[in-house]
Coordinates of C-alpha atoms in Angstrom, one line a residue:
X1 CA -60.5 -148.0 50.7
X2 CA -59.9 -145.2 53.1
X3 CA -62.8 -143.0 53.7
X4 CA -64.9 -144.4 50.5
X5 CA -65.3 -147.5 52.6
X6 CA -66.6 -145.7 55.4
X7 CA -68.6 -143.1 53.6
X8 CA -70.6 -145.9 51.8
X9 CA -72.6 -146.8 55.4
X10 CA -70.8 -144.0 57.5
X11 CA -69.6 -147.4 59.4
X12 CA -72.4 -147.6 61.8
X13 CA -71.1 -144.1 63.6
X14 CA -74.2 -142.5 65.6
X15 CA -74.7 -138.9 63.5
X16 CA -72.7 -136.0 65.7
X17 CA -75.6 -133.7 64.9
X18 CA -73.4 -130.8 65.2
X19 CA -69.3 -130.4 65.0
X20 CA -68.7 -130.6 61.4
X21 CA -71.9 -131.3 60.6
X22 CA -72.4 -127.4 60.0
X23 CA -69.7 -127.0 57.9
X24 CA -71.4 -130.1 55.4
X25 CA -74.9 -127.7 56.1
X26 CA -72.9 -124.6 54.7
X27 CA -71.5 -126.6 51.6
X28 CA -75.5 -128.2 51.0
X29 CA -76.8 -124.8 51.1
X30 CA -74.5 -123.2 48.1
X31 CA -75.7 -126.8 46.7
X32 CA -79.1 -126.7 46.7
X33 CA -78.9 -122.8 45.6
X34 CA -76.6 -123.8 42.5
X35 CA -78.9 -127.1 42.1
X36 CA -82.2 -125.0 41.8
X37 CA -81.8 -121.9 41.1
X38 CA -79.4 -121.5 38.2
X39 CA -81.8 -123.1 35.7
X40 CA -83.8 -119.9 36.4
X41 CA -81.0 -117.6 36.8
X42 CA -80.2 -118.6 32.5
X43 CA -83.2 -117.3 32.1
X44 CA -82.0 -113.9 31.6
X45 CA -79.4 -114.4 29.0
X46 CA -82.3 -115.7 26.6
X47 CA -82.7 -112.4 24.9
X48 CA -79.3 -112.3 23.9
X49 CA -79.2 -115.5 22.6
X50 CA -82.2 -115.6 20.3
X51 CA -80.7 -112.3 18.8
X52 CA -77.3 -114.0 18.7
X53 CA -78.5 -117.0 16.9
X54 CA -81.5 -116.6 15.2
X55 CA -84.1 -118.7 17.3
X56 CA -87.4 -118.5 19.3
X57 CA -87.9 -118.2 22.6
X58 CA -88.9 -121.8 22.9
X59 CA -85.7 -122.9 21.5
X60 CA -83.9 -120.9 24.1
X61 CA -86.5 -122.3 27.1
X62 CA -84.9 -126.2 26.1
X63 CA -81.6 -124.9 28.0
X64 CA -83.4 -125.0 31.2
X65 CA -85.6 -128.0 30.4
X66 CA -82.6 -130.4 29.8
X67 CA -80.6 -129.0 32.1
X68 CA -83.3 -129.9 35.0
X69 CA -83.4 -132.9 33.1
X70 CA -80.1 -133.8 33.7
X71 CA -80.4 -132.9 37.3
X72 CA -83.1 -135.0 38.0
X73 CA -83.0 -138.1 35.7
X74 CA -79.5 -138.8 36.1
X75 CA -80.3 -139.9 39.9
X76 CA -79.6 -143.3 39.8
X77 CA -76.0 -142.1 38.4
X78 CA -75.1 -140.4 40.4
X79 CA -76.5 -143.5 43.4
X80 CA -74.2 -145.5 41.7
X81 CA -71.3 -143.1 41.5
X82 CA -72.1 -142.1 45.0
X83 CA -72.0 -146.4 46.4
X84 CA -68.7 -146.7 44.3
X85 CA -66.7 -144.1 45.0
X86 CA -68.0 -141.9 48.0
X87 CA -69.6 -138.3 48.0
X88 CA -66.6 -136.5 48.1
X89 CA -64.8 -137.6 45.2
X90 CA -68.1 -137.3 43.1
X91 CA -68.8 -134.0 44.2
X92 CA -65.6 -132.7 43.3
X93 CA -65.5 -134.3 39.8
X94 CA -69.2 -132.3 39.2
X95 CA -68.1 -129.3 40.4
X96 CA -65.5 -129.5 37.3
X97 CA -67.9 -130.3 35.3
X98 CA -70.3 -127.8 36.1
X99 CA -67.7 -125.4 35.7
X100 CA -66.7 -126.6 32.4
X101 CA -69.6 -126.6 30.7
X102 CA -70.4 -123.3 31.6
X103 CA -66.8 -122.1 30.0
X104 CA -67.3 -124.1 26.9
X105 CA -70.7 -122.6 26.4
X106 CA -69.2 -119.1 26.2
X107 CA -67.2 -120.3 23.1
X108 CA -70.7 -121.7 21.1
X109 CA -71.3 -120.9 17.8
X110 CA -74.9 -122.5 18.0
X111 CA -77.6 -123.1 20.0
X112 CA -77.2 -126.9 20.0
X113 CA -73.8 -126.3 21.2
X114 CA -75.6 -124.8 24.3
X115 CA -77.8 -127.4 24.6
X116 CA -74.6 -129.8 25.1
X117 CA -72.3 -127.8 27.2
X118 CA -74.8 -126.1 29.8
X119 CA -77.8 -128.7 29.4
X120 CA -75.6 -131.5 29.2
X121 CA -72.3 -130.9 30.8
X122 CA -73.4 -128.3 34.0
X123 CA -76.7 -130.4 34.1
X124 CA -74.6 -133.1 35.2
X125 CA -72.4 -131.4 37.4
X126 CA -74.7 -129.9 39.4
X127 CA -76.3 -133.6 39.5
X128 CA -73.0 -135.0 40.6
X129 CA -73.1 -132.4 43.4
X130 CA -76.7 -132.1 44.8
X131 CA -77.9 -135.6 45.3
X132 CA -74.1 -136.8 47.4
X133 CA -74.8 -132.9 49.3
X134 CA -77.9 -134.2 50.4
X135 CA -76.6 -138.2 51.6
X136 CA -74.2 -135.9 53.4
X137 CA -76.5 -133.9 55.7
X138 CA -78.3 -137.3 56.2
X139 CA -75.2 -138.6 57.5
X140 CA -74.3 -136.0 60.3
X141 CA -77.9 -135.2 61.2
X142 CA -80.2 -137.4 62.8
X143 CA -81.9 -135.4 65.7
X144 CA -81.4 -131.9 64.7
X145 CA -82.2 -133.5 60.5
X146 CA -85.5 -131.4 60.1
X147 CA -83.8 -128.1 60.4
X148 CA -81.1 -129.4 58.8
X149 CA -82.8 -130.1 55.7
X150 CA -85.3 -126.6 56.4
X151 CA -81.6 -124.4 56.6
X152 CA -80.2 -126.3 53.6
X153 CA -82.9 -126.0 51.1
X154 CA -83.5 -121.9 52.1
X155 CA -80.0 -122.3 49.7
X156 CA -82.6 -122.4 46.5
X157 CA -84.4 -119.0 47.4
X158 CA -81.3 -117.0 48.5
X159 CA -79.6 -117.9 45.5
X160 CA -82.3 -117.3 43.3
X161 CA -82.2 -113.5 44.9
X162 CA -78.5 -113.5 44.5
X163 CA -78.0 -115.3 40.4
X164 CA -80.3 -113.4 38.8
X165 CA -79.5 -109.9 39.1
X166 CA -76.0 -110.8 39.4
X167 CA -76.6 -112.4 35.8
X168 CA -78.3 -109.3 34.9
X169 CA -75.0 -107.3 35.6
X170 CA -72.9 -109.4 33.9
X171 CA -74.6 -109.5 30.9
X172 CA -74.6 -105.4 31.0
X173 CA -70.7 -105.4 31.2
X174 CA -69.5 -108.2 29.5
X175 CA -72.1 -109.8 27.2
X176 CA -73.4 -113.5 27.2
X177 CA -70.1 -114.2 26.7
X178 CA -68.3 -112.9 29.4
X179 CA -71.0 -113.7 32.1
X180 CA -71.1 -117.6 30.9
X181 CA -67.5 -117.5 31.5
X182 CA -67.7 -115.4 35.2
X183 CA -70.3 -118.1 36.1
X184 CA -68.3 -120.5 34.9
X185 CA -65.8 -119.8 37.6
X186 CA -68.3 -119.0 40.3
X187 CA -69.4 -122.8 39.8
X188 CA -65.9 -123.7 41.0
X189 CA -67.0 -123.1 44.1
X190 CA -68.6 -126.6 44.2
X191 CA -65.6 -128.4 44.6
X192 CA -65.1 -126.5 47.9
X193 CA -68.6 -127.4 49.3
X194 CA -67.1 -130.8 48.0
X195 CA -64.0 -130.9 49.9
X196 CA -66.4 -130.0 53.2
X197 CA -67.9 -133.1 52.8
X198 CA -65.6 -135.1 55.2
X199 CA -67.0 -138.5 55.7
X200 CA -67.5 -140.1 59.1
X201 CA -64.8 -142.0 60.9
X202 CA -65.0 -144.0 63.7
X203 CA -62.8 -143.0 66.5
X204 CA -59.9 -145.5 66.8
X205 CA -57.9 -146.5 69.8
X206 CA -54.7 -148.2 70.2
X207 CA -55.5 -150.6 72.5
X208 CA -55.2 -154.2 71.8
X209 CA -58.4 -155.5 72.1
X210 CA -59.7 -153.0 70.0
X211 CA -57.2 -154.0 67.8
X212 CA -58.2 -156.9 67.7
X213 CA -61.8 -157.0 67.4
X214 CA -61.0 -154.5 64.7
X215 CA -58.9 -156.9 62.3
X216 CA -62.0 -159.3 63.3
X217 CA -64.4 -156.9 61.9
X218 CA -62.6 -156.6 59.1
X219 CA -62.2 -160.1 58.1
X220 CA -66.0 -160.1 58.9
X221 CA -66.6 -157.6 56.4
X222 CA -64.4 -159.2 53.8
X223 CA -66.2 -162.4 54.0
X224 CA -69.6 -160.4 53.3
X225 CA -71.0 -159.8 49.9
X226 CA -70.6 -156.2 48.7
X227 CA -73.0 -153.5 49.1
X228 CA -74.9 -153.2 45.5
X229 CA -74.2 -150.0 44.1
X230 CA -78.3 -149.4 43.2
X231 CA -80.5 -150.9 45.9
X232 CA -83.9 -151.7 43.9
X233 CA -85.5 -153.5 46.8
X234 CA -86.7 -150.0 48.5
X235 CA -89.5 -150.8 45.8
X236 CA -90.5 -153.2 48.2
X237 CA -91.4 -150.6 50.5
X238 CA -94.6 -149.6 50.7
X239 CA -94.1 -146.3 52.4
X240 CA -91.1 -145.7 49.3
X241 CA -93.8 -146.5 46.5
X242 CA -96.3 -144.0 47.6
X243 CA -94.0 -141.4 48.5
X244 CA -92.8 -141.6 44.7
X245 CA -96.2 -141.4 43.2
X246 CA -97.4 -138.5 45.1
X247 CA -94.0 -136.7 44.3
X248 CA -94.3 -137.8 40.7
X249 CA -97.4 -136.4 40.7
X250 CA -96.8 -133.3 42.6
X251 CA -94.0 -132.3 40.1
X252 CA -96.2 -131.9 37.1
X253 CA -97.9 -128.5 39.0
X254 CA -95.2 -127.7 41.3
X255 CA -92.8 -125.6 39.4
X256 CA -95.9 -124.1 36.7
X257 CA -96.8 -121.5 39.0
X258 CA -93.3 -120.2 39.5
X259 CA -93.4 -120.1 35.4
X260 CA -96.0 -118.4 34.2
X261 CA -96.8 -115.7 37.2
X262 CA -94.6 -112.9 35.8
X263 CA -96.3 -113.1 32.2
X264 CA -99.8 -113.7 34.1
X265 CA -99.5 -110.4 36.1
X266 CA -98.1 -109.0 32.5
X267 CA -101.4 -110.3 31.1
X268 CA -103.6 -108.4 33.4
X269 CA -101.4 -104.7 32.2
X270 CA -98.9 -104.7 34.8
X271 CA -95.4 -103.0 34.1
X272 CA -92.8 -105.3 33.6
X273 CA -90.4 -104.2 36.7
X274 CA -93.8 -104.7 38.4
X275 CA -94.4 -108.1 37.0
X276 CA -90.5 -109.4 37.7
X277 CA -91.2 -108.0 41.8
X278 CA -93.9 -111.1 41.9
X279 CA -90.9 -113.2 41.8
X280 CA -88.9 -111.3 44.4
X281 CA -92.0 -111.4 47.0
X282 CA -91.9 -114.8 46.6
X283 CA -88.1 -116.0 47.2
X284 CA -88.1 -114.2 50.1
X285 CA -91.1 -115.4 51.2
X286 CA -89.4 -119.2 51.0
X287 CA -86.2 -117.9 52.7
X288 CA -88.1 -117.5 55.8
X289 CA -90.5 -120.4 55.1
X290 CA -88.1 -123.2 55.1
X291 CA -86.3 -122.9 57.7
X292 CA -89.4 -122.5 60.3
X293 CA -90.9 -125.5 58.6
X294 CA -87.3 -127.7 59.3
X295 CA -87.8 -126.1 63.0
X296 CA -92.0 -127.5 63.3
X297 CA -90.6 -130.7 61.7
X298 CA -88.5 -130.8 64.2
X299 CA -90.8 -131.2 67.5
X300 CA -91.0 -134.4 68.9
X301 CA -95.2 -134.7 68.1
X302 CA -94.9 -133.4 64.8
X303 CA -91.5 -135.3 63.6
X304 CA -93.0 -138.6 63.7
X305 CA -95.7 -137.6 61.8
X306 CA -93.6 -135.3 58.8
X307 CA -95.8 -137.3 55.9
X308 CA -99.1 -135.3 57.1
X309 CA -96.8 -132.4 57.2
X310 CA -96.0 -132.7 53.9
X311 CA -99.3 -133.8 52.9
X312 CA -100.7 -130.6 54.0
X313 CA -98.1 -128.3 52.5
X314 CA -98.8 -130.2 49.2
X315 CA -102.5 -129.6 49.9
X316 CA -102.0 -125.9 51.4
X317 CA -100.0 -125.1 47.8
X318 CA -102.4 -126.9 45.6
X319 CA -105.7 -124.7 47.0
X320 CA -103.4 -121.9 46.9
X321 CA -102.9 -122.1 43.0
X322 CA -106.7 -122.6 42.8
X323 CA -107.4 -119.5 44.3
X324 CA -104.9 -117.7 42.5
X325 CA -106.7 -118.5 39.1
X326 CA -109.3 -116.0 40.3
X327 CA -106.8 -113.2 40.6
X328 CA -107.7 -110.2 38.6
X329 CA -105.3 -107.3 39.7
X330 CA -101.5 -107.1 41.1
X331 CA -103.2 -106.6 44.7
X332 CA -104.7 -110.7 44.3
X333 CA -101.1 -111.5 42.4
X334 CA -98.9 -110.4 45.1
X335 CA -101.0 -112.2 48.0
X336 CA -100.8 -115.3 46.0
X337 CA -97.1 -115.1 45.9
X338 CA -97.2 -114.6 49.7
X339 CA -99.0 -118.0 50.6
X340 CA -97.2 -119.2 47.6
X341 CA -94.1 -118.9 49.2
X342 CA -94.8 -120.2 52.6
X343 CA -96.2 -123.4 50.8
X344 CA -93.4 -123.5 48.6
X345 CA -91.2 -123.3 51.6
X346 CA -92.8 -125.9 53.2
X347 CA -92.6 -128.5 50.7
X348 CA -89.1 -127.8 49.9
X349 CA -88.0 -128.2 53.3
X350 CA -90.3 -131.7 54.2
X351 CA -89.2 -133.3 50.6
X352 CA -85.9 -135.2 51.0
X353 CA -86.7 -134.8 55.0
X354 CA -89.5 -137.7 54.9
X355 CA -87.7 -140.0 52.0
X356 CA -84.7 -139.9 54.7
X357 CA -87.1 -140.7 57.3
X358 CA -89.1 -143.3 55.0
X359 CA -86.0 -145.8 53.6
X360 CA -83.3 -144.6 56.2
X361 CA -79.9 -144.0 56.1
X362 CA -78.4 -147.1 54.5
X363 CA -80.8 -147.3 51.7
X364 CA -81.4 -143.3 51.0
X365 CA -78.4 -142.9 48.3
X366 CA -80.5 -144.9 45.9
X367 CA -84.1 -144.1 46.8
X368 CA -83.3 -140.2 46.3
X369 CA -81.8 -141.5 42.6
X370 CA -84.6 -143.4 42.1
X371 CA -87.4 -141.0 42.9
X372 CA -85.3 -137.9 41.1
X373 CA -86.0 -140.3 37.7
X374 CA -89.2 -140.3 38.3
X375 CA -89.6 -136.8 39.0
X376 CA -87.7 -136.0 35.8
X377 CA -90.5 -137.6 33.9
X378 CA -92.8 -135.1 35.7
X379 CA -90.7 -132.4 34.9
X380 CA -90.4 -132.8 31.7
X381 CA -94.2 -133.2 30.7
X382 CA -95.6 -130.4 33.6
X383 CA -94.3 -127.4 32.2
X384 CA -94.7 -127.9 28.5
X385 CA -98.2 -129.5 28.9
X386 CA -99.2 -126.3 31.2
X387 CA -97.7 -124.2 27.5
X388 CA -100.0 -126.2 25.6
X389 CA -103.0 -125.5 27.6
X390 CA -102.2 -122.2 27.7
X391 CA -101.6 -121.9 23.8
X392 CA -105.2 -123.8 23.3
X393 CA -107.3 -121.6 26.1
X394 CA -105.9 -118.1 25.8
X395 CA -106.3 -117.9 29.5
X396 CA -103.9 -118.0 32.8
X397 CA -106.7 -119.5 35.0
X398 CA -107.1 -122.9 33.0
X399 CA -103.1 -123.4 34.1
X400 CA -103.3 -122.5 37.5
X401 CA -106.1 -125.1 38.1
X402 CA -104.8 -127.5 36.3
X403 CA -101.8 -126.8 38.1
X404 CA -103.3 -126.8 41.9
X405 CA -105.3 -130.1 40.7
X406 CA -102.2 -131.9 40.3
X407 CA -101.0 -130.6 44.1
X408 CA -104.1 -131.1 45.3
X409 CA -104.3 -134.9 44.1
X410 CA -100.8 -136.0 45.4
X411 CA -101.4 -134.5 49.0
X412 CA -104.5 -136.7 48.8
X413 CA -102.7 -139.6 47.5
X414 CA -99.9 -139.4 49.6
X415 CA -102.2 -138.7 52.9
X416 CA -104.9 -141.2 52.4
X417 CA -102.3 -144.0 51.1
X418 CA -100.3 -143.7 54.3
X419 CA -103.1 -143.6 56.5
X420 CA -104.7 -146.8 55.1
X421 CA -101.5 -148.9 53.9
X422 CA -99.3 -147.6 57.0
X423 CA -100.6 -146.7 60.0
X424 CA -103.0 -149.5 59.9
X425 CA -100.3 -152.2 59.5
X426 CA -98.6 -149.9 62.2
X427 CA -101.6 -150.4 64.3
X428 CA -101.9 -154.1 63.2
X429 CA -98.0 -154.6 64.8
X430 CA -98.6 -152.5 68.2
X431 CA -101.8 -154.6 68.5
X432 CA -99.7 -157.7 68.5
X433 CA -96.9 -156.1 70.8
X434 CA -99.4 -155.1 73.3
X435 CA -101.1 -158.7 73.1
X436 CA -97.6 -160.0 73.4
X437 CA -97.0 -157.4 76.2
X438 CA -100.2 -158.1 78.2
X439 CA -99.5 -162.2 77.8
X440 CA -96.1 -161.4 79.6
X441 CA -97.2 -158.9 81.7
X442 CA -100.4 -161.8 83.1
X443 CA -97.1 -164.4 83.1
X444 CA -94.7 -162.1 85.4
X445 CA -97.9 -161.2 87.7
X446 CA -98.3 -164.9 87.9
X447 CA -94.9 -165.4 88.6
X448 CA -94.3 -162.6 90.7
X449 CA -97.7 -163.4 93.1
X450 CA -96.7 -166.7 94.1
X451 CA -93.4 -165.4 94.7
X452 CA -94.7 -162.7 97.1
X453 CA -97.7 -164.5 98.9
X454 CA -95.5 -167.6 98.9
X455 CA -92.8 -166.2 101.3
X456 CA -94.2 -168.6 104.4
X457 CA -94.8 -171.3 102.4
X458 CA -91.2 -171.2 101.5
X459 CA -89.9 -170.6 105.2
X460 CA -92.1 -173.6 106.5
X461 CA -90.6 -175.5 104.2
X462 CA -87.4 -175.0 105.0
X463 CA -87.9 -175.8 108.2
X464 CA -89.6 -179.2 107.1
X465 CA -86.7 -180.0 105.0
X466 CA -84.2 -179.3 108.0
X467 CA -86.5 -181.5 110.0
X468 CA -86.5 -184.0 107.5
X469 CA -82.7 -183.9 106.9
X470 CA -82.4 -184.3 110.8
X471 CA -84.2 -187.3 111.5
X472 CA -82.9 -189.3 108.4
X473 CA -79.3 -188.2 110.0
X474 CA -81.1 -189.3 113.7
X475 CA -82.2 -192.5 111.8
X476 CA -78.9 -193.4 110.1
X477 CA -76.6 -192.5 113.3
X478 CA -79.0 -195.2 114.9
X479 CA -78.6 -197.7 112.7
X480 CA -75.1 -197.2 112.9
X481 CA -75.8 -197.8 116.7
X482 CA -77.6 -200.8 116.1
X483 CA -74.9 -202.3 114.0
X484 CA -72.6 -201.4 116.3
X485 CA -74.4 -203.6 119.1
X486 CA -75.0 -206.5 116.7
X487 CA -71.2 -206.3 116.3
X488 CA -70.3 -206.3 119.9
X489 CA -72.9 -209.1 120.7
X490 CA -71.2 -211.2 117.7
X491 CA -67.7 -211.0 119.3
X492 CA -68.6 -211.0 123.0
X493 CA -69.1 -214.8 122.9
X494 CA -65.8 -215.6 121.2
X495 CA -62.9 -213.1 122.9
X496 CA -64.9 -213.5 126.6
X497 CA -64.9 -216.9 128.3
X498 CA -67.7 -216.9 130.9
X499 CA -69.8 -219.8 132.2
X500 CA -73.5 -220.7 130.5
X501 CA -75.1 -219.8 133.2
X502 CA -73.7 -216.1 133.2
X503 CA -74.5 -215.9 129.2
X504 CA -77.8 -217.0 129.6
X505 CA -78.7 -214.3 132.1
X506 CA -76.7 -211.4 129.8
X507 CA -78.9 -212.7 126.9
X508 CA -82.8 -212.8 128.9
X509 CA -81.6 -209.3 130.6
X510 CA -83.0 -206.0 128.4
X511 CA -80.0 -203.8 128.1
X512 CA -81.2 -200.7 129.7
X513 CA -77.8 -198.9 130.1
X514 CA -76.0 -197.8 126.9
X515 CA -72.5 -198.4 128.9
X516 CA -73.2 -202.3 129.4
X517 CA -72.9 -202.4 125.1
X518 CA -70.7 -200.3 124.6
X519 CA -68.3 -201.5 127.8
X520 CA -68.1 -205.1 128.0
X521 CA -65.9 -204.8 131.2
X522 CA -69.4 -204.2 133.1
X523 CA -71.1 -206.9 131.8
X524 CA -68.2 -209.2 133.0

């Protein structure tokens, strides 16, 4: 299988957290810019379009609706592509894709032929090349992962900056045409982030006991079942389930803001240069946001506790849409976008940082397919329900509440769920350790007392058992004596001829002297 086999698990091999690693960040960052901001970056082509074909501006708006679509509800897709064949390959198949659809739609002759080729076709080349960008960077990161993850998604604001005057130009010199066909090749570019992502190889030696317990291995993993290609049993984790509500639930107010600020500042009799600077302010507050918030993420108090993080960035966003429903000038607008951003920032960065840290490494190629399906339900029912409102009300400030409600409720969802579901099973477990810990700890001091006061004890007795040992040797060597004496008594009568008289005096006489029995000479 090559490196497919070991890109599926990255083969148990610790995460360098550096090395090539930053070559795989470089190739997620164009991702994620490409991913998120090119949906936007259309955007500016719509004028040309309706004129070109005859339609509304809604019409036009479906190009970036289905193409998010695509990007986020065909997750579990690209999981399965991703568990079948490895990141790489994938990536590079969507980066054709992306860039193909993108050519074809230069050639339309309708607006439905739009819809197919850059809704459709780039929608799911860009999905073919975010979600295996992002398996990646968990894969080589597991230390330095929060500012990983912070540097990597900053990608989405600097392209953002970069696309959409860049589609402005084009447009100017070359009409829709040309400029779908210039982006077209730009898109390219995501087979080179895809050839950058290298998968991980453990480092092989040529001894032969490695060689050995190498072909062992491998039988091993022959013998195994194979890996599923979509791992449904994250469901069963609780931490997994929450996390997808709350996101789900985020998504329908997340991306309104973003929206609807130009035409809001427009509303209140702002020029339209004016009005398109809102957007600017903002992107570059997130450029600067995301990476700080990958750097907090990363402290050692603060990384085990990344869902409060992103708990309070979902809150901190949600009040700050609320507040920005009061705005009545460009003065209020712009320091909206400025908290706006840093929010923003934050929960871009802290997203895909706590799924990794919620399901893991193994499992996080199809949780992040399974919660992008999810998300694509949210996306496709936030923005055109915040239209609606706005059509029925008249008035900017009913969408901006509605829109910090949302926030507001999955930062309490996702915060009060964790607390009472997981820290207190948490707490439930290091109760048990510690009882388990103190039972062994009173055990060992048990053990270990005795063992200490006991030293004397176990010196006397030794010497009791030498004592012991000595006088059963003492008793046995005079039994052997003994026997001995019986013997010579036995024979003395036989082998010596001596009068009666002489025997009866050897036998009344005590035998004092050890050499009598032992020499019969001086008995005689």
């Amino acid at each position: 299988m090559g490196g497919v086999a070991v890109d599926v698990d990255a083969g148990g091999v610790k995460a360098p957290d550096g090395g090539w690693g930053w070559a795989v960040l470089a190739g997620c960052f164009v991702i994620t810019g490409f991913s998120y901001a090119f949906p936007k970056a259309i955007s500016v082509f719509f004028k040309e379009l309706i004129r070109e074909f005859g339609v509304g501006y809604s019409d036009t708006a479906w190009i970036s609706s289905i193409l998010l679509a695509m990007l986020y509800g065909t997750g579990p897709l690209c999981s399965v592509m991703v568990n079948r064949f490895g990141c790489r390959p994938v990536m590079m198949v969507g980066g054709l894709f992306a860039s193909l659809g993108m050519i074809l739609a230069s050639f339309s002759t309708s607006i439905i032929h739009i819809y197919l080729c850059i809704g459709v076709i780039t929608g799911l080349g860009l999905a073919l090349n975010f979600q295996p960008s992002l398996i990646m960077l968990n894969r080589y990161f597991s230390e330095k992962r929060p500012l990983a993850n912070g540097l990597s998604a900053a990608g989405s604001p600097v392209a953002l900056c970069c696309l959409s005057p860049l589609g402005q130009l084009l447009q100017d010199h070359y009409g829709w045409r040309g400029g779908f066909l210039i982006l077209g090749g730009i898109l390219l570019n995501c087979c080179v982030c895809g050839a950058l992502m290298k998968p991980l190889v453990a480092p092989k030696t040529l001894k032969a006991k490695d060689l050995e317990k190498d072909s062992k291995e491998e039988t091993e993993k022959k013998k195994k079942p194979k890996a599923k290609l979509l791992d449904f049993s994250v469901f069963k984790d609780c931490g997994f389930v929450i996390y997808t509500v709350s996101a789900s639930i985020m998504v329908l107010g997340l991306f309104v803001p973003p929206v609807f600020v130009v035409s809001y500042a427009k509303e209140l009799g702002n020029e339209d240069t004016k009005s398109a600077l809102l957007l600017t302010i903002l992107g570059f507050i997130d450029i600067f946001a995301r990476p700080t918030c990958g750097v907090i993420a990363g402290l050692k108090w603060v990384r085990p506790r990344c869902v409060y993080l992103l708990s309070f960035a979902m809150l901190f966003n949600g009040i700050t849409d609320l507040v920005g429903s009061q705005a009545k000038d460009y003065v209020s607008l712009v320091v909206f976008c400025i908290f706006f951003g840093i929010s923003y920032g934050m929960v871009g960065a802290l997203q895909f940082e706590v799924l990794m840290a919620i399901v893991g490494t193994e499992k996080f190629s199809s949780a992040i397919g399974l919660v992008l399906l999810m998300e694509a339900i949210a996306v496709l029912v936030g923005p055109p329900g915040a239209g609606r409102l706005l059509d029925a009300t008249k008035n900017y400030m009913w969408v901006f509440l509605l829109a910090g409600s949302e926030v507001v409720l999955s930062a309490v969802v996702l915060a009060t769920c964790n607390f009472l579901f997981i820290s207190n099973k948490s707490s439930a477990s290091a109760d048990k350790l510690d009882n388990i810990q103190v039972t062994d700890n009173a055990n060992t001091e048990l053990c270990s007392k005795p063992a200490e006061m006991n030293d004397e004890e176990e010196k006397g007795e030794r010497e009791e058992l030498e004592k012991e040992t000595k006088k059963e040797v003492i008793k046995e060597l005079k039994d052997e004596e003994e026997t001995d004496k019986k013997k010579v008594a036995e024979v003395r009568p036989e082998s010596v001829t001596v009068d009666s008289q002489e025997k009866e005096r050897l036998l009344k006489e005590p035998q004092q002297n050890g050499d009598m029995a032992t020499n019969p000479e001086t008995c005689l």
